[in-house]
Each structure stands twice: as structure tokens, then as C-alpha cells.
Amino acid sequence: MKLGAMWGITLLAAAVFLWDWPRWSRMPPKQRAAFAAMTALGWGLGVWLAFDPKLPGPTQLIDSIFAALGKTLE
């Protein structure tokens, strides 16, 4: 089941990558690198969440980072 999800995420990331490929020739190199990095980051996060769905979300991360600051300001 998890390998199927991984392959599905991989196929979707490849489809997004190939869909935007014709536009890449007009992009500056920095923008191409940023798009490739964001696509790879999204693919990695998707695969990671497929294998470990109980990962905390970004809200819990921000809460844990700023909890000490909130206590200090009170």
C-alpha cells in the first residue's frame, strides 16, 4: 500500500515537472533551480507523509518554536 502511494506521488511530481518543462527554457537559471527544489521538496514531503502519516503539521512546529517566547512575554 505504501509503495503504491509512493509511486503515485512520484508520478504526480513527474507530471507536474513535465507539464512545466516547455516553460523552463524561458526561465532564468535561478528560477529553474528554485522550481526544481520546490518540486523535489514537495515530492519528499509527500513520500515521507505516506510512510509516516502521524507526523506533526506545520502548526504544531510553529507552536513548539514559539511556546517559550509566548511564556516569556506573558
Tab-separated table of N, CA and C in Angstrom:
chain	number	residue	atom	x	y	z
A	1	MET	N	0.825	-1.192	0.000
A	1	MET	CA	0.000	0.000	0.000
A	1	MET	C	0.870	1.257	0.000
A	2	LYS	N	1.890	1.285	0.857
A	2	LYS	CA	2.730	2.482	0.944
A	2	LYS	C	3.587	2.658	-0.298
A	3	LEU	N	4.019	1.558	-0.883
A	3	LEU	CA	4.792	1.669	-2.113
A	3	LEU	C	3.924	2.187	-3.251
A	4	GLY	N	2.656	1.810	-3.255
A	4	GLY	CA	1.732	2.331	-4.262
A	4	GLY	C	1.540	3.830	-4.107
A	5	ALA	N	1.436	4.291	-2.866
A	5	ALA	CA	1.318	5.725	-2.615
A	5	ALA	C	2.587	6.447	-3.044
A	6	MET	N	3.737	5.828	-2.773
A	6	MET	CA	4.992	6.444	-3.177
A	6	MET	C	5.071	6.573	-4.693
A	7	TRP	N	4.674	5.533	-5.403
A	7	TRP	CA	4.697	5.597	-6.865
A	7	TRP	C	3.689	6.609	-7.392
A	8	GLY	N	2.535	6.704	-6.752
A	8	GLY	CA	1.544	7.697	-7.164
A	8	GLY	C	2.062	9.115	-6.975
A	9	ILE	N	2.690	9.364	-5.848
A	9	ILE	CA	3.259	10.694	-5.589
A	9	ILE	C	4.378	10.983	-6.587
A	10	THR	N	5.185	9.970	-6.885
A	10	THR	CA	6.268	10.140	-7.844
A	10	THR	C	5.716	10.461	-9.228
A	11	LEU	N	4.659	9.760	-9.634
A	11	LEU	CA	4.059	10.026	-10.942
A	11	LEU	C	3.449	11.423	-11.006
A	12	LEU	N	2.805	11.860	-9.923
A	12	LEU	CA	2.241	13.209	-9.907
A	12	LEU	C	3.335	14.280	-9.957
A	13	ALA	N	4.405	14.074	-9.218
A	13	ALA	CA	5.511	15.036	-9.249
A	13	ALA	C	6.151	15.071	-10.636
A	14	ALA	N	6.291	13.910	-11.262
A	14	ALA	CA	6.856	13.864	-12.613
A	14	ALA	C	5.923	14.541	-13.614
A	15	ALA	N	4.615	14.367	-13.429
A	15	ALA	CA	3.653	15.018	-14.323
A	15	ALA	C	3.728	16.537	-14.194
A	16	VAL	N	3.836	17.041	-12.976
A	16	VAL	CA	3.967	18.491	-12.767
A	16	VAL	C	5.265	18.978	-13.393
A	17	PHE	N	6.328	18.238	-13.186
A	17	PHE	CA	7.625	18.610	-13.730
A	17	PHE	C	7.575	18.663	-15.255
A	18	LEU	N	7.007	17.637	-15.881
A	18	LEU	CA	6.944	17.584	-17.339
A	18	LEU	C	5.944	18.574	-17.912
A	19	TRP	N	4.893	18.882	-17.175
A	19	TRP	CA	3.895	19.857	-17.632
A	19	TRP	C	4.535	21.238	-17.782
A	20	ASP	N	5.410	21.585	-16.857
A	20	ASP	CA	6.054	22.894	-16.881
A	20	ASP	C	7.371	22.903	-17.657
A	21	TRP	N	7.789	21.781	-18.181
A	21	TRP	CA	9.067	21.704	-18.884
A	21	TRP	C	9.161	22.668	-20.075
A	22	PRO	N	8.136	22.836	-20.919
A	22	PRO	CA	8.275	23.781	-22.048
A	22	PRO	C	8.520	25.224	-21.592
A	23	ARG	N	8.031	25.593	-20.450
A	23	ARG	CA	8.223	26.955	-19.958
A	23	ARG	C	9.616	27.162	-19.358
A	24	TRP	N	10.317	26.081	-19.084
A	24	TRP	CA	11.621	26.176	-18.424
A	24	TRP	C	12.665	26.848	-19.301
A	25	SER	N	12.538	26.728	-20.618
A	25	SER	CA	13.559	27.316	-21.493
A	25	SER	C	13.553	28.839	-21.390
A	26	ARG	N	12.429	29.430	-20.990
A	26	ARG	CA	12.343	30.887	-20.873
A	26	ARG	C	12.671	31.380	-19.469
A	27	MET	N	12.785	30.485	-18.502
A	27	MET	CA	13.054	30.884	-17.120
A	27	MET	C	14.538	31.160	-16.904
A	28	PRO	N	14.859	32.115	-16.038
A	28	PRO	CA	16.267	32.289	-15.643
A	28	PRO	C	16.741	31.080	-14.838
A	29	PRO	N	18.042	30.832	-14.816
A	29	PRO	CA	18.564	29.643	-14.116
A	29	PRO	C	18.190	29.579	-12.639
A	30	LYS	N	18.173	30.708	-11.952
A	30	LYS	CA	17.819	30.692	-10.531
A	30	LYS	C	16.370	30.271	-10.340
A	31	GLN	N	15.500	30.710	-11.221
A	31	GLN	CA	14.096	30.347	-11.110
A	31	GLN	C	13.897	28.864	-11.415
A	32	ARG	N	14.661	28.342	-12.372
A	32	ARG	CA	14.595	26.908	-12.667
A	32	ARG	C	15.066	26.093	-11.473
A	33	ALA	N	16.127	26.531	-10.836
A	33	ALA	CA	16.641	25.814	-9.662
A	33	ALA	C	15.638	25.865	-8.516
A	34	ALA	N	15.004	27.012	-8.328
A	34	ALA	CA	14.009	27.135	-7.261
A	34	ALA	C	12.818	26.234	-7.528
A	35	PHE	N	12.345	26.188	-8.777
A	35	PHE	CA	11.216	25.327	-9.105
A	35	PHE	C	11.567	23.859	-8.924
A	36	ALA	N	12.765	23.470	-9.353
A	36	ALA	CA	13.191	22.076	-9.189
A	36	ALA	C	13.313	21.720	-7.709
A	37	ALA	N	13.844	22.643	-6.913
A	37	ALA	CA	13.998	22.378	-5.480
A	37	ALA	C	12.641	22.270	-4.799
A	38	MET	N	11.713	23.146	-5.148
A	38	MET	CA	10.379	23.090	-4.538
A	38	MET	C	9.634	21.819	-4.948
A	39	THR	N	9.788	21.407	-6.198
A	39	THR	CA	9.155	20.164	-6.643
A	39	THR	C	9.750	18.970	-5.911
A	40	ALA	N	11.067	18.943	-5.768
A	40	ALA	CA	11.727	17.845	-5.054
A	40	ALA	C	11.353	17.849	-3.581
A	41	LEU	N	11.268	19.027	-2.982
A	41	LEU	CA	10.875	19.135	-1.572
A	41	LEU	C	9.437	18.645	-1.379
A	42	GLY	N	8.554	19.035	-2.262
A	42	GLY	CA	7.171	18.573	-2.182
A	42	GLY	C	7.057	17.069	-2.371
A	43	TRP	N	7.840	16.527	-3.306
A	43	TRP	CA	7.841	15.083	-3.504
A	43	TRP	C	8.350	14.374	-2.253
A	44	GLY	N	9.439	14.859	-1.693
A	44	GLY	CA	9.999	14.228	-0.498
A	44	GLY	C	9.051	14.275	0.680
A	45	LEU	N	8.413	15.413	0.882
A	45	LEU	CA	7.451	15.531	1.977
A	45	LEU	C	6.245	14.622	1.751
A	46	GLY	N	5.781	14.532	0.519
A	46	GLY	CA	4.662	13.648	0.219
A	46	GLY	C	4.979	12.189	0.487
A	47	VAL	N	6.162	11.758	0.077
A	47	VAL	CA	6.572	10.366	0.321
A	47	VAL	C	6.747	10.125	1.810
A	48	TRP	N	7.337	11.084	2.509
A	48	TRP	CA	7.540	10.945	3.947
A	48	TRP	C	6.205	10.837	4.668
A	49	LEU	N	5.237	11.654	4.275
A	49	LEU	CA	3.915	11.579	4.894
A	49	LEU	C	3.185	10.287	4.532
A	50	ALA	N	3.468	9.713	3.378
A	50	ALA	CA	2.854	8.440	3.010
A	50	ALA	C	3.356	7.318	3.909
A	51	PHE	N	4.616	7.381	4.300
A	51	PHE	CA	5.176	6.343	5.148
A	51	PHE	C	4.960	6.596	6.635
A	52	ASP	N	4.794	7.845	7.036
A	52	ASP	CA	4.585	8.178	8.444
A	52	ASP	C	3.502	9.254	8.549
A	53	PRO	N	2.219	8.857	8.458
A	53	PRO	CA	1.141	9.854	8.421
A	53	PRO	C	0.902	10.574	9.744
A	54	LYS	N	1.525	10.150	10.833
A	54	LYS	CA	1.302	10.806	12.127
A	54	LYS	C	2.306	11.919	12.397
A	55	LEU	N	2.999	12.373	11.360
A	55	LEU	CA	3.937	13.474	11.538
A	55	LEU	C	3.181	14.734	11.928
A	56	PRO	N	3.760	15.546	12.789
A	56	PRO	CA	3.097	16.797	13.151
A	56	PRO	C	3.093	17.759	11.966
A	57	GLY	N	2.067	18.576	11.920
A	57	GLY	CA	1.943	19.545	10.847
A	57	GLY	C	2.720	20.811	11.127
A	58	PRO	N	2.679	21.742	10.206
A	58	PRO	CA	3.433	22.984	10.397
A	58	PRO	C	2.925	23.820	11.573
A	59	THR	N	1.649	23.703	11.905
A	59	THR	CA	1.111	24.462	13.032
A	59	THR	C	1.733	24.000	14.341
A	60	GLN	N	1.874	22.694	14.522
A	60	GLN	CA	2.499	22.183	15.738
A	60	GLN	C	3.964	22.602	15.811
A	61	LEU	N	4.641	22.672	14.668
A	61	LEU	CA	6.033	23.105	14.653
A	61	LEU	C	6.148	24.557	15.111
A	62	ILE	N	5.300	25.419	14.590
A	62	ILE	CA	5.336	26.828	14.985
A	62	ILE	C	4.953	26.979	16.448
A	63	ASP	N	3.970	26.210	16.910
A	63	ASP	CA	3.592	26.260	18.323
A	63	ASP	C	4.750	25.859	19.227
A	64	SER	N	5.468	24.817	18.856
A	64	SER	CA	6.584	24.380	19.698
A	64	SER	C	7.734	25.386	19.678
A	65	ILE	N	7.945	26.039	18.549
A	65	ILE	CA	9.021	27.024	18.465
A	65	ILE	C	8.703	28.262	19.296
A	66	PHE	N	7.465	28.733	19.188
A	66	PHE	CA	7.114	29.991	19.832
A	66	PHE	C	6.444	29.825	21.192
A	67	ALA	N	6.341	28.608	21.697
A	67	ALA	CA	5.731	28.414	23.024
A	67	ALA	C	6.571	29.073	24.104
A	68	ALA	N	7.851	28.902	24.049
A	68	ALA	CA	8.729	29.521	25.052
A	68	ALA	C	8.677	31.051	24.959
A	69	LEU	N	8.636	31.565	23.753
A	69	LEU	CA	8.540	33.016	23.583
A	69	LEU	C	7.234	33.551	24.121
A	70	GLY	N	6.151	32.818	23.911
A	70	GLY	CA	4.852	33.235	24.443
A	70	GLY	C	4.825	33.252	25.955
A	71	LYS	N	5.463	32.253	26.584
A	71	LYS	CA	5.530	32.216	28.037
A	71	LYS	C	6.379	33.357	28.577
A	72	THR	N	7.424	33.697	27.848
A	72	THR	CA	8.296	34.792	28.283
A	72	THR	C	7.568	36.126	28.207
A	73	LEU	N	6.747	36.315	27.192
A	73	LEU	CA	6.056	37.582	27.017
A	73	LEU	C	4.860	37.761	27.962
A	74	GLU	N	4.384	36.675	28.560
A	74	GLU	CA	3.216	36.787	29.453
A	74	GLU	C	3.546	37.375	30.791
